[in-house]
CSV table of C-alpha atoms and ligand atoms in Angstrom, one decimal:
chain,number,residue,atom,x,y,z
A,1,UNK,CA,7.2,17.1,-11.3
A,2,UNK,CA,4.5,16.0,-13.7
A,3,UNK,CA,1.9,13.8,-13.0
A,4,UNK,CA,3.3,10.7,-11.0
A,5,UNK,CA,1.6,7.3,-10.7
A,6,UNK,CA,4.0,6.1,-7.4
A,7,UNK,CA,3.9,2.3,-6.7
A,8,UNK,CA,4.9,-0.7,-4.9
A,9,UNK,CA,6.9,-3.2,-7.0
A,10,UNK,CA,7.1,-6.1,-4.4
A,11,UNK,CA,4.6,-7.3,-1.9
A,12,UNK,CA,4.0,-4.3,0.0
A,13,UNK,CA,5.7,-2.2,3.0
A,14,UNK,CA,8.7,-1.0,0.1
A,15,UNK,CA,8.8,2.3,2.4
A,16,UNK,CA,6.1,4.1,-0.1
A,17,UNK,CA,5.1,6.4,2.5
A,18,UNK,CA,8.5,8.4,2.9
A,19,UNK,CA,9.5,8.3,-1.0
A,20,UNK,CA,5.7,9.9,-1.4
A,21,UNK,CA,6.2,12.3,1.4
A,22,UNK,CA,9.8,13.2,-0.2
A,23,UNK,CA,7.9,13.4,-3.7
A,24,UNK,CA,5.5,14.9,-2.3
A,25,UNK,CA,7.4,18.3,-2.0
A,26,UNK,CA,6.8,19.4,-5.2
A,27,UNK,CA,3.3,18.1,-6.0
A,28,UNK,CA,0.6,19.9,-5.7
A,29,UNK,CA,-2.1,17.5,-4.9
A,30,UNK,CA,-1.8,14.0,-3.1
A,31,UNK,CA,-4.6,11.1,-4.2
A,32,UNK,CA,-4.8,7.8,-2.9
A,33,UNK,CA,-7.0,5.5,-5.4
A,34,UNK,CA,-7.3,2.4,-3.6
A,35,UNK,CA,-7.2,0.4,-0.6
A,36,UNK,CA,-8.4,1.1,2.4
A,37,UNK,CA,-7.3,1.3,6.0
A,38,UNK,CA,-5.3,-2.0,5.7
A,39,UNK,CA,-2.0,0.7,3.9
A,40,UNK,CA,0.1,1.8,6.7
A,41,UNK,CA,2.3,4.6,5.5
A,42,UNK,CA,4.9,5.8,7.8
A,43,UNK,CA,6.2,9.2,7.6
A,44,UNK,CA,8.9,10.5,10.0
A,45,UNK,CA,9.1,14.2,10.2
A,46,UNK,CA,12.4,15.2,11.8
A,47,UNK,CA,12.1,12.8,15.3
A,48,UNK,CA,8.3,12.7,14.8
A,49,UNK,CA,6.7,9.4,13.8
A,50,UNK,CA,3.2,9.7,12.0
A,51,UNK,CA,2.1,6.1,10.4
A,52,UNK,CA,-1.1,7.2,7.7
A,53,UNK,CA,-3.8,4.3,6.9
A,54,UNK,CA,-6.3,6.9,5.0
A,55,UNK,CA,-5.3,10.4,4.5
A,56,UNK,CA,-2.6,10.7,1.5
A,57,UNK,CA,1.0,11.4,3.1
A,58,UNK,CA,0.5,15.1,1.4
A,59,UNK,CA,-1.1,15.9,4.9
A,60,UNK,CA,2.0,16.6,6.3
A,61,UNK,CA,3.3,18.6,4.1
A,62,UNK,CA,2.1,22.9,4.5
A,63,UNK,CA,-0.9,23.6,1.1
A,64,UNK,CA,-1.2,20.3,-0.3
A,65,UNK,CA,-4.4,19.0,-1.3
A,66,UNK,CA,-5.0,15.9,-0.3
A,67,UNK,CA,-7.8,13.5,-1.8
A,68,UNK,CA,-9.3,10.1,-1.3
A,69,UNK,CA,-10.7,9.2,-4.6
A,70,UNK,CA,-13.1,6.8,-5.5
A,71,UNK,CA,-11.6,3.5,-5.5
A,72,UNK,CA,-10.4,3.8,-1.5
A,73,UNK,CA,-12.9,1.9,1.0
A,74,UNK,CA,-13.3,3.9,3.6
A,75,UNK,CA,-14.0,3.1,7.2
A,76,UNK,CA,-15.6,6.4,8.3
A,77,UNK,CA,-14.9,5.6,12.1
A,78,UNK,CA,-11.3,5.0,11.6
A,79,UNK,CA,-11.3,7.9,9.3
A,80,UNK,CA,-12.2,10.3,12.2
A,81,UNK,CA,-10.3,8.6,14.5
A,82,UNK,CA,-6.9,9.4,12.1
A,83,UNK,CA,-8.3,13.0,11.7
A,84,UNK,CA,-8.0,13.5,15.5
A,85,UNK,CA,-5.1,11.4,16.2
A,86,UNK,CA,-2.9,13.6,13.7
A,87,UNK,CA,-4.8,16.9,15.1
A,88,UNK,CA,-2.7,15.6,18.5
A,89,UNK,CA,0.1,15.4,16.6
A,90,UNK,CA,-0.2,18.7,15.5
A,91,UNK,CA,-1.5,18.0,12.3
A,92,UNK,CA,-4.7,20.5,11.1
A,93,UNK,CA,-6.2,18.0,8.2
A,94,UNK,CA,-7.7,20.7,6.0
A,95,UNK,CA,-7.1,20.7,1.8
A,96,UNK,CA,-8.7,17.3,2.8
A,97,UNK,CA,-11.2,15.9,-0.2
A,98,UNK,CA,-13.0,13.0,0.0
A,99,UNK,CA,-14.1,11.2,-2.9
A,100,UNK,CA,-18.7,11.0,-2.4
A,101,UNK,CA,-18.3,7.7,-4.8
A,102,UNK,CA,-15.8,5.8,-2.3
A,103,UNK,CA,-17.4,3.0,-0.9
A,104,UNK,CA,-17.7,2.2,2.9
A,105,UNK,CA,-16.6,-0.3,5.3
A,106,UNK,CA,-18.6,-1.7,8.0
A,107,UNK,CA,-18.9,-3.6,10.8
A,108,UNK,CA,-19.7,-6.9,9.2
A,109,UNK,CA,-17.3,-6.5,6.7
A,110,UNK,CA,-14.6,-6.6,9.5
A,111,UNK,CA,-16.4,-9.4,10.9
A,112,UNK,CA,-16.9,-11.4,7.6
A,113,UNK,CA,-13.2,-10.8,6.9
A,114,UNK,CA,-12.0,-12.1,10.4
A,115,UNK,CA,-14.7,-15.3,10.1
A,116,UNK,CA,-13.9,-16.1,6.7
A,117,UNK,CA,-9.9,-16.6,7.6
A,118,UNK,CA,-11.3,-18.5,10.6
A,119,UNK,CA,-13.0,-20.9,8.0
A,120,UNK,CA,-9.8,-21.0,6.1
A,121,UNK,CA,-8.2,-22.3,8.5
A,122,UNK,CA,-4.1,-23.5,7.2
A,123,UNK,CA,-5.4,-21.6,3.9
A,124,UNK,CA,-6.1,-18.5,5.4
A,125,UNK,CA,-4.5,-15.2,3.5
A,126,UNK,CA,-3.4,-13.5,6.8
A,127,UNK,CA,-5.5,-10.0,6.1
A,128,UNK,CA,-5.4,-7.5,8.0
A,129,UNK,CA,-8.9,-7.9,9.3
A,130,UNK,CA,-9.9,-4.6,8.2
A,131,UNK,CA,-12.6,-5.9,6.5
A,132,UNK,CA,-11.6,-4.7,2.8
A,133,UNK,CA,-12.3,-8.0,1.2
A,134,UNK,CA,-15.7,-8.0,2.2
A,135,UNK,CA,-15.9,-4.2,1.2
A,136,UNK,CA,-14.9,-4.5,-2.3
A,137,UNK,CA,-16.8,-7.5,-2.3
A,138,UNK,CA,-20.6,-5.7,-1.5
A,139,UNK,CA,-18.8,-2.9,-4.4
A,140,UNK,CA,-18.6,-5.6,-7.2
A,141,UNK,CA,-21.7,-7.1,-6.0
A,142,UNK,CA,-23.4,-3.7,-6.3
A,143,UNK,CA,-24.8,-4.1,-2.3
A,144,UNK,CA,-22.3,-1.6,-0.9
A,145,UNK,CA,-23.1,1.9,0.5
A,146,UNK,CA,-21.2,4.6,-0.6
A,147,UNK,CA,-19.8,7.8,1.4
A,148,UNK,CA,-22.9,9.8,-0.6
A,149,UNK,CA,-24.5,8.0,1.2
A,150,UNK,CA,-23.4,8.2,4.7
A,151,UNK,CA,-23.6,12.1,4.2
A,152,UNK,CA,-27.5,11.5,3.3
A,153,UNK,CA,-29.4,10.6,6.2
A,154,UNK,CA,-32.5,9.2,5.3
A,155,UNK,CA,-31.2,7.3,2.2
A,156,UNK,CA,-28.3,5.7,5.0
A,157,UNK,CA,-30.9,5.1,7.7
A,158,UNK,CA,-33.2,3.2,5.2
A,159,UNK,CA,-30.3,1.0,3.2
A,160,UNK,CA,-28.6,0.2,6.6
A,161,UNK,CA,-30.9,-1.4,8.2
A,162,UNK,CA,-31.4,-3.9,5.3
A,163,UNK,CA,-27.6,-4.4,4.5
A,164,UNK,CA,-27.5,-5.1,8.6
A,165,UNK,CA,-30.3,-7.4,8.9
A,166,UNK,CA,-29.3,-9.5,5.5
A,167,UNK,CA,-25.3,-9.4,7.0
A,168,UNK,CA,-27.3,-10.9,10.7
A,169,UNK,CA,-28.2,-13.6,8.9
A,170,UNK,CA,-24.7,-14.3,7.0
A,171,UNK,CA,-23.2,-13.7,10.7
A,172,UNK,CA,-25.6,-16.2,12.8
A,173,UNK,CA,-24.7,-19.0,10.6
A,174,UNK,CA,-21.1,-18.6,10.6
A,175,UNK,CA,-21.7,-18.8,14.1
A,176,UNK,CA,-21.1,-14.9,15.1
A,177,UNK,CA,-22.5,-12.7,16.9
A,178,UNK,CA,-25.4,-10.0,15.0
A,179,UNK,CA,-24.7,-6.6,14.9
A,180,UNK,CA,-27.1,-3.9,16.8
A,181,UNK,CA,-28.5,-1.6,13.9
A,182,UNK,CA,-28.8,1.2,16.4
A,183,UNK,CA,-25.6,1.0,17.8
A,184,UNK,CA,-23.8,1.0,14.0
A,185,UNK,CA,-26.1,3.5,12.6
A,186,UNK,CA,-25.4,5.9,16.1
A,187,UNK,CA,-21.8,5.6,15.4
A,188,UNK,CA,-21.4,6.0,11.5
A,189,UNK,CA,-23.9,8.7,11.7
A,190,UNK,CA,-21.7,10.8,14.1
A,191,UNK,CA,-18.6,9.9,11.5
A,192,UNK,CA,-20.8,10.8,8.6
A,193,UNK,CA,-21.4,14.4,10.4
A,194,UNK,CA,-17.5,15.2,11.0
A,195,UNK,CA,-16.7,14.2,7.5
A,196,UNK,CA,-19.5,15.6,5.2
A,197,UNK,CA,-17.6,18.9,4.8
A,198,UNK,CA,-14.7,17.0,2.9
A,199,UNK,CA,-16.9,14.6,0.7
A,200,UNK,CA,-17.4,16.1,-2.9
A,201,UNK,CA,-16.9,15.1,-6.3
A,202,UNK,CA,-13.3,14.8,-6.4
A,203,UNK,CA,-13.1,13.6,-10.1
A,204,UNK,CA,-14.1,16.9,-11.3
A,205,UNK,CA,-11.7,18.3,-8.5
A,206,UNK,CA,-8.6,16.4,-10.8
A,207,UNK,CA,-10.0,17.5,-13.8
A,208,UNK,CA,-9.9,21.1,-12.9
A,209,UNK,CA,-6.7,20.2,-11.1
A,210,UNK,CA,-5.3,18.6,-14.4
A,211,UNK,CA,-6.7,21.6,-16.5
A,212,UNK,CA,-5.1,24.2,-14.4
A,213,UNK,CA,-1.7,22.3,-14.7
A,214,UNK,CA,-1.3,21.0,-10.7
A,215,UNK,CA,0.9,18.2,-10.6
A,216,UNK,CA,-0.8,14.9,-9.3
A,217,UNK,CA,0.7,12.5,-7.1
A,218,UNK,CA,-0.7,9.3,-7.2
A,219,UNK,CA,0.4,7.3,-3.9
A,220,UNK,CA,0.0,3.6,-4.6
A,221,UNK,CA,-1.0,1.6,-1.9
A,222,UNK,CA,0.4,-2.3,-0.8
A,223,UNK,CA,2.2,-3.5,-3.7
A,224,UNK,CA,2.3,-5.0,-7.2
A,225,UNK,CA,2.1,-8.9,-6.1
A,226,UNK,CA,-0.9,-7.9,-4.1
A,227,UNK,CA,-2.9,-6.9,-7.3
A,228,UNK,CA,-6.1,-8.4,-6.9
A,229,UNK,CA,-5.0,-9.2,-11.3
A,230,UNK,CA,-1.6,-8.9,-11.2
A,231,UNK,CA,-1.0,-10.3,-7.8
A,232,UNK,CA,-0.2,-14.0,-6.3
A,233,UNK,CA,-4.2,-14.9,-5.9
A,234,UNK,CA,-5.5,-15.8,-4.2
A,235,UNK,CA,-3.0,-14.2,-1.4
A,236,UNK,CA,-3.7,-10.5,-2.5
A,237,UNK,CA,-5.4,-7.9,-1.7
A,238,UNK,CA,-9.0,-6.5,-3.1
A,239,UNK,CA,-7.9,-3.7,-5.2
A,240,UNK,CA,-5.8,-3.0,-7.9
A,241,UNK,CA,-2.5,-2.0,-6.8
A,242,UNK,CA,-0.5,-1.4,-10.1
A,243,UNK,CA,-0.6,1.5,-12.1
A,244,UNK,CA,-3.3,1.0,-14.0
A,245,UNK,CA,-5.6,1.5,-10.5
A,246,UNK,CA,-4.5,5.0,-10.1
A,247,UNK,CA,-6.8,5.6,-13.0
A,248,UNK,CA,-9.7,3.9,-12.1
A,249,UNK,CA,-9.1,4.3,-8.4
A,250,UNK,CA,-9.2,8.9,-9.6
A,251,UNK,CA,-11.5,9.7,-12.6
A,252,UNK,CA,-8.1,10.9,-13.9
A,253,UNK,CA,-7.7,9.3,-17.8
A,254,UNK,CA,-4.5,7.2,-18.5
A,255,UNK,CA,-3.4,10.2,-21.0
A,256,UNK,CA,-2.9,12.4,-18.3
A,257,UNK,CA,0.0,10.6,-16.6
A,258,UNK,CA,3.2,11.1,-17.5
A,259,UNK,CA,5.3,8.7,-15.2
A,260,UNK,CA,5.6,5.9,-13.3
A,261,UNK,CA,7.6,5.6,-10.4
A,262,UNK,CA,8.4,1.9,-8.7
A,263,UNK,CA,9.4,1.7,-5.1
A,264,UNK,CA,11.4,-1.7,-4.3
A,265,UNK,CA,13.2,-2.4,-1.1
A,266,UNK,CA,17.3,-3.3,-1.4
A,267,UNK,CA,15.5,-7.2,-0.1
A,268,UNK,CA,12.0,-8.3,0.0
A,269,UNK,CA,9.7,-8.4,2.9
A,270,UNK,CA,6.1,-10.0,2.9
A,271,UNK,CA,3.3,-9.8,5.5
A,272,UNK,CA,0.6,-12.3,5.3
A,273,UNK,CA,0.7,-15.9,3.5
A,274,UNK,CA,1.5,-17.2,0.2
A,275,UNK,CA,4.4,-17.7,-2.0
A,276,UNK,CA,8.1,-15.8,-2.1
A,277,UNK,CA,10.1,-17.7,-3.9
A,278,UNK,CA,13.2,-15.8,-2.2
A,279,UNK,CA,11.9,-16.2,1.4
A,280,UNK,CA,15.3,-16.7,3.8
A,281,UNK,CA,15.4,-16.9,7.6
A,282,UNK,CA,18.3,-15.7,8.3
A,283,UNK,CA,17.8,-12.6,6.8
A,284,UNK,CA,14.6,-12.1,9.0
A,285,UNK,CA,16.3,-13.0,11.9
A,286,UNK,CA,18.7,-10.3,11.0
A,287,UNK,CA,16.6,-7.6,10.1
A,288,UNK,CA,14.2,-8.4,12.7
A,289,UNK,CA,17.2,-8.0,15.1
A,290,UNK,CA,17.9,-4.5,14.2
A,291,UNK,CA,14.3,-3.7,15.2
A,292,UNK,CA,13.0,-3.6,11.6
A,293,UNK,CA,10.3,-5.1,9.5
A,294,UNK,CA,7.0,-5.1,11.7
A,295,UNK,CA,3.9,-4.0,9.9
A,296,UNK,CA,2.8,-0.5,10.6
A,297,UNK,CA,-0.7,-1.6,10.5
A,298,UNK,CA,-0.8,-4.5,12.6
A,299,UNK,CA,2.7,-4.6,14.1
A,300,UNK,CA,3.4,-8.1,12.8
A,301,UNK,CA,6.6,-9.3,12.0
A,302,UNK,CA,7.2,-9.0,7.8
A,303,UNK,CA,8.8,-12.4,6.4
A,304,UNK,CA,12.2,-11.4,4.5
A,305,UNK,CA,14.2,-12.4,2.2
A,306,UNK,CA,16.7,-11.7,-0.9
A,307,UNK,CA,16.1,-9.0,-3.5
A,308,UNK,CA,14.2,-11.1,-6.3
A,309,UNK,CA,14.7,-9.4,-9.8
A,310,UNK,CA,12.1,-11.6,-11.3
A,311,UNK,CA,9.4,-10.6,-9.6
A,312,UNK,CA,10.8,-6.5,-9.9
A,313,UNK,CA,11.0,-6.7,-13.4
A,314,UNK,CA,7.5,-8.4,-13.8
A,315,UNK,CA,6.4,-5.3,-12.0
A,316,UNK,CA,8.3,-3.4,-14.3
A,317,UNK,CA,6.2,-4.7,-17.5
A,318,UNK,CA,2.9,-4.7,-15.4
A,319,UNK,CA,3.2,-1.0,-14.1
A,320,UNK,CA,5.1,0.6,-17.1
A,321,UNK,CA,7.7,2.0,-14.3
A,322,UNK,CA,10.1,4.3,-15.6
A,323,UNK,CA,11.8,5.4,-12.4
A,324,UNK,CA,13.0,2.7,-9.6
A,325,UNK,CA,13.2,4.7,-5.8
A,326,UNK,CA,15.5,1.5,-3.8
A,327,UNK,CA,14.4,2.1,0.2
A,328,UNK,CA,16.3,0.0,3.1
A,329,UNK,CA,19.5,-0.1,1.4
A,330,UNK,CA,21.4,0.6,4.7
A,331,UNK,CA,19.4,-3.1,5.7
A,332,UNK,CA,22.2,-4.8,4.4
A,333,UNK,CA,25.0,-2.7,5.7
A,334,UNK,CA,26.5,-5.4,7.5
A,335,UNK,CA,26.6,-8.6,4.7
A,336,UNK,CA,29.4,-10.3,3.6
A,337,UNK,CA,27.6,-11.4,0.7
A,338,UNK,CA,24.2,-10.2,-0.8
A,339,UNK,CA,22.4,-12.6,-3.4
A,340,UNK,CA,20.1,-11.4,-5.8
A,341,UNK,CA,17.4,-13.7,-7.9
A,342,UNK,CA,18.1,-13.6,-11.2
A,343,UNK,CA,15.8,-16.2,-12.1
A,344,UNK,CA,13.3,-19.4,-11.0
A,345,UNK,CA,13.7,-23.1,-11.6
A,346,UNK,CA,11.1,-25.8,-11.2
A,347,UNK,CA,12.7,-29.0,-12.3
A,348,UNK,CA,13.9,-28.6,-16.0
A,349,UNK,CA,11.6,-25.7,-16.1
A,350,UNK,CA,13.2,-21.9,-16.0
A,351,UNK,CA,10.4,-18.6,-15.6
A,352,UNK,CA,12.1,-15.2,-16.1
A,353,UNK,CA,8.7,-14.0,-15.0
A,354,UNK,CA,6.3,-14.3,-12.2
A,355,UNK,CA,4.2,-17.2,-13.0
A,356,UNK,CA,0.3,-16.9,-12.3
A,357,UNK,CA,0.4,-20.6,-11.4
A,358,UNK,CA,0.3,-20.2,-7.4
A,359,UNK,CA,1.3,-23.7,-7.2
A,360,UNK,CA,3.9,-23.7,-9.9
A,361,UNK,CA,5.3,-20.4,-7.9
A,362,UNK,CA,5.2,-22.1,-4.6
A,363,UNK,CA,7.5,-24.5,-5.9
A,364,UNK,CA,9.9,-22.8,-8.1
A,365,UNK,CA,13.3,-22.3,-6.7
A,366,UNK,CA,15.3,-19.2,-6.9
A,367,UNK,CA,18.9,-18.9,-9.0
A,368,UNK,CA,20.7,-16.5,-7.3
A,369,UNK,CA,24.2,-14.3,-8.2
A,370,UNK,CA,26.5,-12.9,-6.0
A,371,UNK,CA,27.3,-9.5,-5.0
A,372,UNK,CA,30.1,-8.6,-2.3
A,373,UNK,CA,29.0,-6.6,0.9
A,374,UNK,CA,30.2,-3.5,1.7
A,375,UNK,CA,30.5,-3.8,5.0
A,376,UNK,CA,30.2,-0.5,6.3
A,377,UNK,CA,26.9,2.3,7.3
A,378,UNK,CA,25.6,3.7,4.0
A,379,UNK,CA,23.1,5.9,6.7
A,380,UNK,CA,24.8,8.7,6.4
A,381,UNK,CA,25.3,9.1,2.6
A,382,UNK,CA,24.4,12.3,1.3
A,383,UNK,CA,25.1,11.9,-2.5
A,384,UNK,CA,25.9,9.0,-4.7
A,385,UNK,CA,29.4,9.5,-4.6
A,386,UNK,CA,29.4,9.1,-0.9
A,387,UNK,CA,27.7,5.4,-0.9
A,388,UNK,CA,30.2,3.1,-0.8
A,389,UNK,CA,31.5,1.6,-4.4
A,390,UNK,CA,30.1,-1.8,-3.4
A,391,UNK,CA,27.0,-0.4,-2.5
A,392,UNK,CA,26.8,1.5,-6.0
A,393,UNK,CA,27.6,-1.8,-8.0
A,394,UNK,CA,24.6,-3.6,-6.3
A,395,UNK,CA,22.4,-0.9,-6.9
A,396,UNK,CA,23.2,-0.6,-10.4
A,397,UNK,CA,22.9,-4.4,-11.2
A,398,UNK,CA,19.2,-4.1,-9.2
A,399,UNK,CA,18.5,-1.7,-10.8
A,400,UNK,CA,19.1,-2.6,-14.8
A,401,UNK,CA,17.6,-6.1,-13.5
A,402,UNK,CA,14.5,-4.4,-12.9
A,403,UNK,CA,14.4,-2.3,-16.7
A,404,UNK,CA,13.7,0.8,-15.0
A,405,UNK,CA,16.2,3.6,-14.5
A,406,UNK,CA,17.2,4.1,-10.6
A,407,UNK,CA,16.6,7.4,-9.9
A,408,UNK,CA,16.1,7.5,-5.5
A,409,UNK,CA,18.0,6.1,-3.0
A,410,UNK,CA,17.1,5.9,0.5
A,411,UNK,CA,19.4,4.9,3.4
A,412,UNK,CA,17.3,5.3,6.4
A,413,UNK,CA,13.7,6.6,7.1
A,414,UNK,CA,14.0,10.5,7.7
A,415,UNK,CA,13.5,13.1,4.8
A,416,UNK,CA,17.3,13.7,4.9
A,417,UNK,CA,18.3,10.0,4.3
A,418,UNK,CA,17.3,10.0,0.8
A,419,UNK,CA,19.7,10.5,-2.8
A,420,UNK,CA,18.1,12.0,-5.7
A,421,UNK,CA,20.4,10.6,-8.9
B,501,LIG,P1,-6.3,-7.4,3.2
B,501,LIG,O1,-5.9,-6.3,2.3
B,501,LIG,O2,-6.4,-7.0,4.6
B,501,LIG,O3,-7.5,-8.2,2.7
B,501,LIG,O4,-5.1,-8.5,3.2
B,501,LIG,C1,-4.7,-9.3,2.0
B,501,LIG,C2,-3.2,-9.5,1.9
B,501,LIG,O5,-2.6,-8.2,1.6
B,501,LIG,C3,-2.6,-10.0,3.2
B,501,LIG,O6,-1.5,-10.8,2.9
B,501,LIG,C4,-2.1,-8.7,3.9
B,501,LIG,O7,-1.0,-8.9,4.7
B,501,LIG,C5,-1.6,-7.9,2.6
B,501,LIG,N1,-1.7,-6.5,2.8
B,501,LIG,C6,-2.7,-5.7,2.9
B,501,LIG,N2,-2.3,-4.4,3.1
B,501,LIG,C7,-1.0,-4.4,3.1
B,501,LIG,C8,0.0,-3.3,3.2
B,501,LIG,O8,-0.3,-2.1,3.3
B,501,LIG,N3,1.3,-3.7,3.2
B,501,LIG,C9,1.6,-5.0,3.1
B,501,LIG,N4,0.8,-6.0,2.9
B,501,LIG,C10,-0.5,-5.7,3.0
């Protein structure tokens, strides 16, 4: 399979999870690189559901190696919690290996995150109050505390209580309450206990990994517009999302990759605020109807709209995709007409490219073409032929919009419902 750099080329939720999972087959070892618990990854598994915030989709798959590398924050509690909620589900998390150098999400960072949107008020960026924000934030600002440290006792103990007492004060006069040091200490310490036989050095893991010729599957988290760089800041995300990230986010060097594979949805779906530019009601109310497009993190409703070829082919240039996987195509199974963006318009002004501009974006107005609806189920599609000609034409015209070459198809969420071309 070679090693695979998989991302998201809209806003998130493109239905990563199951393209990795299906990618996943013939990899050898499964990294996540950054992001934290915020990703919700969902994974169905004949009838079984499994939705992964942490461990890399590879879990669920028999001898893969699964690693969270450096760049993921990591909430230790939640980490344990997914541990035992997929050992219910039958799951045995072992090939597990977690990066010593990933940093660590606490308490206050959840409640700094969930403050600071208070604050914000109208402007808020509608996180998912996981506290990553404030995570990466103590990373850049060299304050964080790192899973080598967890795993030490002393060192944690000692650092702790200063990062609680300073985060007390921050707290009290945002009008929150403090945090107990014993009580956060007591329950990160039982976390650090359970996970200290998967923490290691996983850069030298890939290395060997890369040496011995495994095959690395990089699963992207969110998506390209929520590039804390790339992105539509300040509604993004802390981490960098596009390919470049995998690198950083791993220890593995940019010359070891040999592709990069973009997942897009057949539409465009958005969770949170800030700008997309092909946002359209009625295509929410639609999908929503069917019982789609509800965050798998925090089960809230995703804002839809029409596939925007602007923003996929910015992603394309950003990323350096070659392959394009298109997920949710049997979404709009029952249109008369699909539009597509082909390009924005503010005023006299045309951009064939996702402006950094927020406000400029915001206002910018799509110019759509026309596609005809096929009209009938695409869900049962085994092979390209079998997708209805419609169906094929939109895809195509998607896909050369978007400069990369369309190589997966998917027409509903289990392994089965996907077309390699
Ligand atoms: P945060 O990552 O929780 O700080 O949220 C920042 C923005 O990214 C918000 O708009 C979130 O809705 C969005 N976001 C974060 N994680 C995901 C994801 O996995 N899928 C889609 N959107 C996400």
């Amino acid at each position: 399979m070679a090693n695979t750099i998989l991302v998201g080329a809209q806003w998130g939720d493109e239905g990563k999870g199951k393209i990795i999972d299906v990618l996943t087959e013939s990899a050898d070892v499964v990294v996540r690189t950054q992001g934290g618990n915020n990703a919700g990854h969902t994974v169905f598994v004949g009838k079984k559901k499994f939705v992964l915030h942490l461990i890399p989709s590879g879990i669920l798959r028999m001898r893969k190696t699964c690693v969270i590398g450096n760049g993921v924050v990591i909430d230790p509690v939640d980490l344990v919690a997914e541990i035992d909620h997929l050992a219910e589900l039958g799951v045995k998390v072992k090939n597990l290996f977690i990066s010593q150098s990933a940093h660590l999400v606490l308490p206050y960072h959840r409640e700094l995150d969930e403050q600071r949107e208070a604050l914000k008020g109208k402007n808020k960026i509608g996180t998912t109050k996981r506290g990553i924000g404030p995570a990466y934030g103590d990373k850049a600002a060299r304050t964080g505390l790192r899973m080598i440290d967890l795993i030490s006792p002393e060192r944690f103990a000692s650092v702790l209580r200063d990062r609680i007492n300073e985060h007390n004060e921050i707290l009290k006069a945002l009008g929150a309450k403090p945090l107990s040091y014993e009580q956060v200490h007591a329950d990160y310490r039982k976390a650090g206990d359970r996970l200290k036989p998967y923490v290691t050095d996983t850069v030298v893991l890939l290395h060997k990994a890369t040496q011995k010729g495994l095959e690395i599957l990089f699963e992207g988290a969110q998506g390209t517009f929520l590039d804390i760089d790339h992105g539509t800041y300040p509604f993004v995300t802390s981490s960098n999302t596009t390919s470049g990230g995998a690198c950083t986010g791993s220890g593995v060097p940019p010359n070891r990759i040999d592709r990069v594979v973009g997942v897009m949805k057949a539409y465009i779906t958005r969770v949170g605020e800030g700008p997309l530019p092909t946002e359209n009601p009625e295509i929410a109310d639609m999908l929503h109807a069917m019982g789609r497009e509800f965050g798998a993190t925090t089960g809230r409703p995703r804002r839809c709209g029409w596939f925007d070829s602007v923003a996929t082919r910015h992603a394309t240039m950003v990323n350096g995709i070659d392959d394009l996987a298109v997920t949710n195509l049997d979404g709009l199974d029952s249109l008369e007409t699909i539009k597509v963006c082909i390009g924005y318009r503010d005023g006299s002004a045309k951009y064939d490219y996702v402006t950094a501009d927020i406000e400029t974006l915001s206002k910018c107005k799509p110019v759509y073409a026309e596609f005809p609806g096929w009209k009938v189920s695409t869900s049962k599609a085994k092979s390209w032929k079998e997708l209805p000609v419609k169906a094929r034409g939109y895809l195509k015209a998607i896909a050369e919009l978007s400069g990369a070459k369309l190589k997966i198809v998917s027409v509903g969420p289990a392994r089965e419902q996907t077309i390699m071309l």
